[in-house]
Short mmCIF file of C-alpha atoms in Angstrom, two decimals:
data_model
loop_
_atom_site.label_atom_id
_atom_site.label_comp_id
_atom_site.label_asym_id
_atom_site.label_seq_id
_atom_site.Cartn_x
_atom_site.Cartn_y
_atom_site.Cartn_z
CA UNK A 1 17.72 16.04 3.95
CA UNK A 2 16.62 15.86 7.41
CA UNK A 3 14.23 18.41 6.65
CA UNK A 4 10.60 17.89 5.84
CA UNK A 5 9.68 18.12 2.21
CA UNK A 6 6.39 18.24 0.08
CA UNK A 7 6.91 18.21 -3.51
CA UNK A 8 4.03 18.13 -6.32
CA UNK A 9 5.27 15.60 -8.60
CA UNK A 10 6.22 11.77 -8.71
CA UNK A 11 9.46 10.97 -7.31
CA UNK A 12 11.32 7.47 -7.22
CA UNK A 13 14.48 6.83 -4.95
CA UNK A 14 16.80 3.82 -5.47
CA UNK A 15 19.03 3.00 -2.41
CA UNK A 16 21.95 1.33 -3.84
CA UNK A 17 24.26 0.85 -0.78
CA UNK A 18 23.08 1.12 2.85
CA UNK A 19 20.55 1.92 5.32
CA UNK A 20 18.12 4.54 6.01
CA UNK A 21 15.09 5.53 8.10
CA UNK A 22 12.50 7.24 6.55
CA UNK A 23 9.29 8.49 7.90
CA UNK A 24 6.38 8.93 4.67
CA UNK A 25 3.07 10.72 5.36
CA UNK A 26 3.82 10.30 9.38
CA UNK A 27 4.99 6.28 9.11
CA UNK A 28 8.11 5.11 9.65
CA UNK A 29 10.11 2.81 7.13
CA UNK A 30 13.36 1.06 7.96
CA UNK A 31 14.99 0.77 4.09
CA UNK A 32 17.82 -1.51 3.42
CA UNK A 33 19.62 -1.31 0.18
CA UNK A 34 18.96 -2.43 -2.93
CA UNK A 35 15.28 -1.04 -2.20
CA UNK A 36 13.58 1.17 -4.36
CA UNK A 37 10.44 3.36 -3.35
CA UNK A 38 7.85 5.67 -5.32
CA UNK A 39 6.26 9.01 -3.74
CA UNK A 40 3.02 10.59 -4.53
CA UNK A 41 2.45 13.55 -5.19
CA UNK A 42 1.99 15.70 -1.71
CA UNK A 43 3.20 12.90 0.57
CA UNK A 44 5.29 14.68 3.38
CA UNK A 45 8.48 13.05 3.87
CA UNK A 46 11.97 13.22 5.96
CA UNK A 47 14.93 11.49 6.74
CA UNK A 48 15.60 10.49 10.35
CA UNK A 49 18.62 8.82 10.01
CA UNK A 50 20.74 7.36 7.51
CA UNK A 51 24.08 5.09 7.04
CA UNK A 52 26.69 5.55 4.73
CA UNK A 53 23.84 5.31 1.61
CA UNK A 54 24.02 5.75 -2.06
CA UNK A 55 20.99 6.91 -3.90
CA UNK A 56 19.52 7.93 -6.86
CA UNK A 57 16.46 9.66 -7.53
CA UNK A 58 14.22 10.96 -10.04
CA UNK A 59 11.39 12.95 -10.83
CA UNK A 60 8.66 14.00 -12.95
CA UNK A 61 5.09 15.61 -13.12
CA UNK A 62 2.02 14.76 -14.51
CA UNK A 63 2.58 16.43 -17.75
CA UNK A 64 5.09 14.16 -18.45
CA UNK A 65 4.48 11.02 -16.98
CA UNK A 66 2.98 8.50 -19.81
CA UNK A 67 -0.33 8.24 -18.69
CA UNK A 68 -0.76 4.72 -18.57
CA UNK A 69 2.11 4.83 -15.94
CA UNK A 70 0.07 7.79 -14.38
CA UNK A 71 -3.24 5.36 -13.76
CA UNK A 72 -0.93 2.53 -12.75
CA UNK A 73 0.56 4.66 -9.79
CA UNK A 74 -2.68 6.14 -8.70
CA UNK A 75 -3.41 2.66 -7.57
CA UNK A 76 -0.58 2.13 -5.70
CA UNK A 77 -1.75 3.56 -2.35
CA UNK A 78 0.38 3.52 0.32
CA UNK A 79 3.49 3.02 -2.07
CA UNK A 80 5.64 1.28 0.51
CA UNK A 81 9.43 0.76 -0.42
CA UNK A 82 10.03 -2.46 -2.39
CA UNK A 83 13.35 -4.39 -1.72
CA UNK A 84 14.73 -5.63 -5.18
CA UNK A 85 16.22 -8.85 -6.04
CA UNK A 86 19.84 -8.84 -6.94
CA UNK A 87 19.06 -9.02 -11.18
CA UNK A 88 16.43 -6.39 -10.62
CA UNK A 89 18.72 -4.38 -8.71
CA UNK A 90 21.11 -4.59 -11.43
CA UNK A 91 19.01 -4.14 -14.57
CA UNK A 92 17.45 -0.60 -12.54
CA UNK A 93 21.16 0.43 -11.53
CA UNK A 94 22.12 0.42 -15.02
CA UNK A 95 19.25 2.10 -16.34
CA UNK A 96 20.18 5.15 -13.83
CA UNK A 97 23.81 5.44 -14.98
CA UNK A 98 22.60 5.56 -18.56
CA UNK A 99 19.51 7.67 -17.86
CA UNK A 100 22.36 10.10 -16.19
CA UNK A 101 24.47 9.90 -19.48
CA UNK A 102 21.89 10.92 -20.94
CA UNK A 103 21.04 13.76 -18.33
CA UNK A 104 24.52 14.91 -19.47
CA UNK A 105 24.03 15.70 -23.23
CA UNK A 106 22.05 19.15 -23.25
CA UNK A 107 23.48 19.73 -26.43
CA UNK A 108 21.54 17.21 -28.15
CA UNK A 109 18.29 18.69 -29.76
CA UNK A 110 16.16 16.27 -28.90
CA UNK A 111 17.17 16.48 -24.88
CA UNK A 112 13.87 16.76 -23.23
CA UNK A 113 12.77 14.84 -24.96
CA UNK A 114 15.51 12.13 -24.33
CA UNK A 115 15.41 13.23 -20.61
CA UNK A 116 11.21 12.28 -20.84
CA UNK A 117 11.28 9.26 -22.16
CA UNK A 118 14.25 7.57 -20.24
CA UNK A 119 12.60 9.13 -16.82
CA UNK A 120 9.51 7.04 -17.76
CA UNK A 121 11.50 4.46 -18.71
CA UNK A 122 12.76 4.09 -15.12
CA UNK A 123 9.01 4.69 -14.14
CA UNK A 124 8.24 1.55 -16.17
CA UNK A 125 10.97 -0.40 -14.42
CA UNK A 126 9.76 0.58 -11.02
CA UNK A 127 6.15 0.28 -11.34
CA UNK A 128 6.92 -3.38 -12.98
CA UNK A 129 8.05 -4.43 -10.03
CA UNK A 130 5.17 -2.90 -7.62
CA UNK A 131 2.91 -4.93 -9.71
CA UNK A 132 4.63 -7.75 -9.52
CA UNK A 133 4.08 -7.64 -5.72
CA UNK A 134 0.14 -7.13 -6.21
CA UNK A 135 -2.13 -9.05 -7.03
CA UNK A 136 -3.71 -9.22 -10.89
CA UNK A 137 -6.59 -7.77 -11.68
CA UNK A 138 -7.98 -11.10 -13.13
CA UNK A 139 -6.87 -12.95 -9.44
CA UNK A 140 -8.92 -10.53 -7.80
CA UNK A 141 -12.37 -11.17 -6.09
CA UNK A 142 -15.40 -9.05 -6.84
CA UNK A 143 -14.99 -7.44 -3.04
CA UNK A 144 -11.38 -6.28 -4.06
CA UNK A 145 -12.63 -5.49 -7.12
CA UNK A 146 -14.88 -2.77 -5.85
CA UNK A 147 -12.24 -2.11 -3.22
CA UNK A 148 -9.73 -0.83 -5.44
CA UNK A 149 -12.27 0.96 -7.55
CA UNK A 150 -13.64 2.90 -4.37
CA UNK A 151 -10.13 3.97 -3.48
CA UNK A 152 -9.26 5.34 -6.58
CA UNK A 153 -12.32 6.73 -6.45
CA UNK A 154 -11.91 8.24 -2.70
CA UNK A 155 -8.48 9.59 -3.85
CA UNK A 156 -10.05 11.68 -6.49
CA UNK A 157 -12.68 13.01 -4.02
CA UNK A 158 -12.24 13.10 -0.81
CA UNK A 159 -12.37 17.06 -0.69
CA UNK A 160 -15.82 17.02 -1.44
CA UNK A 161 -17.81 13.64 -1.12
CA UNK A 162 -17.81 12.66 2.61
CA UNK A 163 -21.11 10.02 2.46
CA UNK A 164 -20.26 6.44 2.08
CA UNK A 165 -23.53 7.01 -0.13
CA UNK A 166 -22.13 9.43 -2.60
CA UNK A 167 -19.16 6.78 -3.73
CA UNK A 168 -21.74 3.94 -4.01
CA UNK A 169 -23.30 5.97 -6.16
CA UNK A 170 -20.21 6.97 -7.97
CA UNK A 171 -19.83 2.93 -8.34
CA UNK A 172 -23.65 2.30 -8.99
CA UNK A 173 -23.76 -0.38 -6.25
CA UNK A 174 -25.65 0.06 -3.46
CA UNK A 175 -24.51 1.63 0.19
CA UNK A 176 -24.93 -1.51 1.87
CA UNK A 177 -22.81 -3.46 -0.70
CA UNK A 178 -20.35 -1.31 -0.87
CA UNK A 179 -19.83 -1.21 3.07
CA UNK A 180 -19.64 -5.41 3.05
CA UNK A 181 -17.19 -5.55 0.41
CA UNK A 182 -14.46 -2.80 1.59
CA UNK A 183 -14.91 -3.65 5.24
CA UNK A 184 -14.52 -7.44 3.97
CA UNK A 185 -11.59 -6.55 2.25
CA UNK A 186 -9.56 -4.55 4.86
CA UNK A 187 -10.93 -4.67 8.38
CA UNK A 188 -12.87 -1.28 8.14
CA UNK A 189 -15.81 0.78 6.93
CA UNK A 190 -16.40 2.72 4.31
CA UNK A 191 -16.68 5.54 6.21
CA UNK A 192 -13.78 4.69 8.16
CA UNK A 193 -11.35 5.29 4.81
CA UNK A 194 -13.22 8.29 3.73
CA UNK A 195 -11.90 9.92 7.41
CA UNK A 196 -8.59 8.58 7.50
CA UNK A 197 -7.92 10.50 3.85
CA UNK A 198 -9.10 13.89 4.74
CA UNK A 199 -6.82 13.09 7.82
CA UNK A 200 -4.48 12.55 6.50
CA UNK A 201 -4.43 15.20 4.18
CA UNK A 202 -5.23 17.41 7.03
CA UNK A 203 -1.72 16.38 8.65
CA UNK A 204 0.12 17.16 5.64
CA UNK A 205 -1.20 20.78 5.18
CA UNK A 206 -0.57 21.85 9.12
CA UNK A 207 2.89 20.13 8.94
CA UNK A 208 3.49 21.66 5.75
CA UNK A 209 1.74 24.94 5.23
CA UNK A 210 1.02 28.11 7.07
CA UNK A 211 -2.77 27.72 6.58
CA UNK A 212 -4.40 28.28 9.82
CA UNK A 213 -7.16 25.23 11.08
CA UNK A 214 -10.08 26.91 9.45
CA UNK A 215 -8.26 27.02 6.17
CA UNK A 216 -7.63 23.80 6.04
CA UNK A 217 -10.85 22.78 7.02
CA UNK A 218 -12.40 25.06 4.43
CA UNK A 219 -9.80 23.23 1.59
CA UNK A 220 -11.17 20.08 2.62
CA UNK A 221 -14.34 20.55 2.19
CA UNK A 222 -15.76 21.70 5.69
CA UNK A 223 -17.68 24.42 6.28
CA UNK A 224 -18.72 23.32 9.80
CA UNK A 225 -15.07 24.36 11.61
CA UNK A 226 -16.02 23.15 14.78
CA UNK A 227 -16.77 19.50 13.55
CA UNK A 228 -13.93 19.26 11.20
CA UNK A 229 -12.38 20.13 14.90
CA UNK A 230 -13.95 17.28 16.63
CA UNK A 231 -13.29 14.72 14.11
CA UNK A 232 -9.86 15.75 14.01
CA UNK A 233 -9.01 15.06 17.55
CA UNK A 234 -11.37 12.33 17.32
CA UNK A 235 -9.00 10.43 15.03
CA UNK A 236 -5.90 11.77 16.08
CA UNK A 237 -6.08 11.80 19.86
CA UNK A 238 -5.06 15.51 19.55
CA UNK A 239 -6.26 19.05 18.70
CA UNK A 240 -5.04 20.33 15.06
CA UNK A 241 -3.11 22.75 16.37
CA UNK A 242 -1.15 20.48 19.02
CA UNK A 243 -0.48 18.03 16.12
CA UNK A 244 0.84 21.09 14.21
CA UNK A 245 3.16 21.82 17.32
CA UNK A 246 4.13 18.38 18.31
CA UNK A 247 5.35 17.93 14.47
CA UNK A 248 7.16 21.61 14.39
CA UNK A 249 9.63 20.66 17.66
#
C-alpha cells in the first residue's frame, strides 16, 4: 500500500475507522475516519502512514460509470477527501456491506450487471455529498461560471491547446474576459492553470512511467524539448529528471 499507484479508472475509498496519511498527485492529506474520497483517473497516489484503519473501496471505468455521474466527477477537480456526518456515514456503510453481498452472488445471471449498478449506486452516494459541499450552479456568478467551464475545458485539452487564446475561443468569449474572470475567481491567470496541468501531468508520467523527458514532453504536446525543459524547472524549482530522482528515493 505504501507503494505508488496509477490506475485508469474511478476509484472511491471509505475510511470507516481510523487515521491515515495520504499523499494525491504530490499533496498531502491527513484523513480521519468516517471520510470518504474519490480518485481520478491517472492521479498518482500512496500511503505514508496509516493507524489501525478500516476501508472500503471501489472501482469502475468509464464504460461503466452512468454518464451523468461521469460529467458530475469531471468537475470535481482536485477531489479532496470529504469527512461525512455520522447519518451519512451510516447510510454509505450500509450500502458497502450490501453492495459486497452482492459482490458475493456470481451465480446470479444478472451479476454484472448487479455488480454495475450497485457500484454506481455508491458513486451516486458519494458524488451527492461532493455536491453538497459546492456551490449550485444557479448560486454561481457569471466569473465562476466561465471558471468552471474553462476547467473542464482545460482538462480535456491541455495536451494540445497551450494559448489562453485557444480556450477563449473554445468558450467564444474574448481573451481578455476570460483572463478577468478566472484570475477573479482564483488568484491566477489563465495561463497560469494551463501550466500547472501539463505539470502536473508531467509529474505523474516521470514518477510513474519509464518514458524518458523527451517523451513526455512529446505526449504533452511539446515539440520544443528544451522549453518544455525550462518551463519545467521554471515551475518546479527542479530539472525533470531530479524531480524523477527525488520522487524514486
Amino acid at each position: 500500500m505504501e507503494q505508488s499507484e496509477r490506475h485508469n479508472w474511478h476509484s472511491f475509498h471509505l475510511l470507516e475507522k481510523g487515521i491515515i496519511t495520504i499523499e494525491i498527485d504530490f499533496q498531502k492529506y491527513k484523513i480521519e475516519s468516517p471520510s470518504v474520497i474519490y480518485m481520478h483517473p491517472n492521479q498518482v497516489h500512496r500511503i505514508i502512514a496509516f493507524k489501525k484503519f478500516t476501508v472500503s473501496s471501489w472501482a469502475t471505468n468509464n464504460e461503466n460509470l452512468n454518464p451523468e455521474y461521469l460529467k458530475l466527477l469531471e468537475g470535481i477537480t482536485p477531489a479532496k477527501p470529504l469527512v461525512l456526518q455520522q447519518e451519512m456515514f451510516s447510510i454509505i456503510s450500509e450500502a458497502v456491506s450490501l453492495c459486497l453481498k452482492f459482490a458475493e452472488r456470481k451465480q446470479d445471471k444478472l451479476y454484472h450487471s448487479l455488480l454495475k449498478d450497485s457500484c454506481n449506486a455508491l458513486i451516486a452516494l458519494v458524488v451527492s455529498q461532493y455536491l453538497a459541499q459546492s456551490k449550485s450552479m444557479d448560486k454561481l456568478s457569471r466569473f465562476e461560471i466561465i471558471t468552471k467551464a474553462f476547467k473542464e475545458t482545460l482538462e480535456r485539452n491541455y495536451t494540445t491547446l497551450k494559448r489562453p487564446a485557444a480556450y477563449a475561443l473554445k468558450l467564444n468569449i474574448s481573451t481578455a474576459y476570460l483572463n478577468e474572470c478566472v484570475k477573479n475567481t482564483t488568484g491566477y491567470s489563465v495561463s497560469h492553470h494551463i501550466q500547472q496541468r501539463v505539470i502536473l501531468e508531467a509529474k505523474r508520467l516521470l514518477h510513474h512511467s519509464d518514458k524518458s523527458v523527451k517523451e513526455i514532453a512529446a505526449a504533452l504536446g511539446y515539440d520544443d524539448y528544451p522549453y518544455f525543459s525550462r518551463l519545467f524547472t521554471k515551475v518546479t524549482g527542479l530539472t525533470a529528471l531530479a524531480f524523477r530522482n527525488k520522487n524514486h528515493d
